[in-house]
């Protein structure tokens, strides 16, 4: 039997993940089964299970493939010392929806399911913690320009990172409920409301 390359395995996992996203968007998180993903992908049950044993593993892969690279990029900018204001960090995070084709309604469904499904809840908490930590690093150089001490900069970065995450959640919920909205329009509107 020929050895399968890592590139081939990753391409197959991406194929399965895209099929899963199509199913999840159509049927919802709760009502989508592995059998539905098998049918959507055109692959065998064995092929699916050789990559993902449940929806929790699939969710981890989707987050790792589509969301974490964006977060890693923001974190790398902060680690280099790039000055990234909070609004730019928020814009960078929310850009993943257009680029990866993720639907806000699907993210919202995963959040709901995470409240009752332990594997998804674990993934949500891990991802949220990683997101906040990465945002703190990303905006750390900006925070240092706003304060007099490293301690104050760290506190500001932590508070601002939590607020950025909350604004991102607000965008996701807003788009899922009310329909598409440009990221720049959302950010400009939030700034106008908060500065009023």
Coordinates of C-alpha atoms in Angstrom, one line a residue:
X1 CA 0.0 0.0 0.0
X2 CA 1.5 3.4 -1.0
X3 CA 2.4 5.8 1.8
X4 CA 0.0 8.8 2.0
X5 CA 1.7 12.2 2.2
X6 CA 0.9 14.7 4.8
X7 CA -0.2 17.1 2.0
X8 CA -2.7 14.6 0.8
X9 CA -4.0 14.0 4.3
X10 CA -4.4 17.7 4.9
X11 CA -6.2 18.1 1.5
X12 CA -8.6 15.3 2.4
X13 CA -9.3 16.8 5.9
X14 CA -10.0 20.2 4.2
X15 CA -12.3 18.4 1.7
X16 CA -14.2 16.8 4.6
X17 CA -14.2 20.1 6.6
X18 CA -15.7 22.0 3.6
X19 CA -18.3 19.3 3.2
X20 CA -19.1 19.5 6.9
X21 CA -19.5 23.2 6.7
X22 CA -22.0 22.9 3.9
X23 CA -24.0 20.3 5.8
X24 CA -23.8 22.3 9.0
X25 CA -25.0 25.4 7.3
X26 CA -27.9 23.6 5.7
X27 CA -29.0 21.3 8.6
X28 CA -27.6 23.0 11.7
X29 CA -25.0 21.8 14.2
X30 CA -27.4 19.7 16.2
X31 CA -29.0 17.9 13.3
X32 CA -25.9 17.1 11.3
X33 CA -24.4 13.7 11.7
X34 CA -21.2 12.1 10.5
X35 CA -23.4 10.1 8.1
X36 CA -24.6 13.5 6.6
X37 CA -21.0 14.6 6.1
X38 CA -20.2 11.2 4.5
X39 CA -23.0 11.7 2.0
X40 CA -22.1 15.4 1.4
X41 CA -18.4 14.6 0.8
X42 CA -18.9 11.5 -1.3
X43 CA -16.3 9.8 0.7
X44 CA -16.7 6.5 2.6
X45 CA -17.5 6.3 6.3
X46 CA -14.1 4.8 6.9
X47 CA -12.4 7.8 5.1
X48 CA -14.3 10.3 7.3
X49 CA -13.6 8.4 10.5
X50 CA -9.9 8.0 9.7
X51 CA -9.7 11.8 10.0
X52 CA -12.4 12.7 12.5
X53 CA -14.2 10.5 15.0
X54 CA -16.9 13.1 16.1
X55 CA -18.1 16.7 15.6
X56 CA -15.8 17.9 18.4
X57 CA -12.7 16.8 16.5
X58 CA -14.1 18.3 13.3
X59 CA -14.8 21.6 15.1
X60 CA -11.2 21.6 16.4
X61 CA -9.9 21.1 12.9
X62 CA -12.1 23.9 11.5
X63 CA -11.0 26.3 14.2
X64 CA -7.4 25.3 13.7
X65 CA -7.5 25.6 9.9
X66 CA -9.5 28.7 9.5
X67 CA -9.4 30.8 12.7
X68 CA -6.1 30.1 14.4
X69 CA -3.9 31.2 11.4
X70 CA -5.6 34.6 11.6
X71 CA -5.0 34.8 15.3
X72 CA -1.4 33.6 14.9
X73 CA -0.8 36.4 12.4
X74 CA -2.1 39.1 14.7
X75 CA 0.0 37.6 17.6
X76 CA 3.1 37.6 15.4
X77 CA 2.6 41.2 14.5
X78 CA 2.5 42.1 18.2
X79 CA 5.5 39.9 19.0
X80 CA 7.5 41.8 16.3
X81 CA 6.5 45.1 18.0
X82 CA 4.1 46.3 15.3
X83 CA 1.7 48.9 16.7
X84 CA -1.7 47.4 16.1
X85 CA -4.6 49.5 17.5
X86 CA -7.6 47.6 18.9
X87 CA -9.8 48.5 15.9
X88 CA -7.2 47.0 13.5
X89 CA -7.0 43.9 15.6
X90 CA -10.8 43.6 15.5
X91 CA -10.8 44.1 11.8
X92 CA -8.1 41.5 11.4
X93 CA -10.1 39.0 13.4
X94 CA -13.4 39.5 11.6
X95 CA -11.8 39.3 8.2
X96 CA -11.8 35.5 8.6
X97 CA -15.5 35.4 7.7
X98 CA -15.0 36.7 4.2
X99 CA -11.7 35.0 3.6
X100 CA -12.6 31.5 4.9
X101 CA -16.2 31.6 4.0
X102 CA -17.3 30.9 7.6
X103 CA -20.9 31.8 8.3
X104 CA -21.7 33.8 11.4
X105 CA -24.8 31.8 11.9
X106 CA -22.8 28.6 12.1
X107 CA -20.4 30.0 14.7
X108 CA -23.4 31.1 16.7
X109 CA -24.9 27.5 16.5
X110 CA -21.6 26.1 17.7
X111 CA -21.6 28.4 20.7
X112 CA -25.1 27.2 21.5
X113 CA -24.2 23.6 21.2
X114 CA -21.1 24.2 23.3
X115 CA -23.3 25.0 26.2
X116 CA -24.7 21.4 26.3
X117 CA -22.0 19.3 24.6
X118 CA -18.8 18.8 26.7
X119 CA -16.4 18.2 23.7
X120 CA -17.6 21.4 22.0
X121 CA -17.5 23.3 25.2
X122 CA -13.9 22.3 25.8
X123 CA -13.0 23.4 22.3
X124 CA -14.8 26.7 22.8
X125 CA -13.0 27.5 26.1
X126 CA -9.6 26.5 24.7
X127 CA -10.2 28.7 21.6
X128 CA -11.5 31.6 23.6
X129 CA -8.5 31.5 26.0
X130 CA -6.1 31.3 23.1
X131 CA -7.8 34.2 21.3
X132 CA -7.6 36.5 24.3
X133 CA -4.0 35.6 25.0
X134 CA -3.1 36.2 21.3
X135 CA -5.0 39.5 21.3
X136 CA -3.1 40.7 24.4
X137 CA 0.2 40.1 22.6
X138 CA -1.1 41.6 19.3
X139 CA -2.1 44.9 21.0
X140 CA 0.7 44.9 23.6
X141 CA 2.9 47.3 21.7
X142 CA -0.1 49.7 21.2
X143 CA -0.9 49.4 24.9
X144 CA 2.7 50.3 25.7
X145 CA 2.2 53.6 23.8
X146 CA -0.8 54.5 25.9
X147 CA 0.6 53.9 29.4
X148 CA 3.6 54.8 31.5
X149 CA 4.6 51.4 32.8
X150 CA 4.8 47.8 31.7
X151 CA 2.4 46.8 34.3
X152 CA -0.2 49.3 33.2
X153 CA 0.4 48.3 29.6
X154 CA -0.3 44.7 30.4
X155 CA -3.5 45.5 32.3
X156 CA -4.7 47.7 29.4
X157 CA -3.9 45.0 26.8
X158 CA -5.8 42.4 28.9
X159 CA -8.8 44.7 29.3
X160 CA -8.8 45.7 25.6
X161 CA -8.4 42.1 24.4
X162 CA -11.5 41.1 26.3
X163 CA -13.4 44.1 24.8
X164 CA -12.2 43.2 21.3
X165 CA -13.4 39.6 21.8
X166 CA -16.8 40.9 23.0
X167 CA -17.1 43.2 20.0
X168 CA -16.2 40.3 17.7
X169 CA -18.9 38.2 19.4
X170 CA -21.4 41.1 18.9
X171 CA -20.5 41.2 15.2
X172 CA -21.1 37.5 14.8
X173 CA -24.4 37.6 16.6
X174 CA -25.5 40.7 14.8
X175 CA -24.7 39.2 11.3
X176 CA -26.3 35.9 12.2
X177 CA -29.6 37.5 13.3
X178 CA -29.9 40.6 11.1
X179 CA -27.9 39.6 8.0
X180 CA -24.7 40.7 6.3
X181 CA -22.8 43.7 7.4
X182 CA -19.5 45.1 6.3
X183 CA -16.8 44.8 9.0
X184 CA -15.7 48.4 8.6
X185 CA -19.3 49.7 8.9
X186 CA -19.7 47.7 12.1
X187 CA -16.4 49.0 13.6
X188 CA -17.2 52.6 12.6
X189 CA -20.7 52.4 14.0
X190 CA -19.4 50.9 17.3
X191 CA -16.9 53.7 17.6
X192 CA -19.6 56.3 17.0
X193 CA -21.9 54.8 19.6
X194 CA -19.2 54.4 22.2
X195 CA -17.8 57.9 21.7
X196 CA -21.3 59.5 21.9

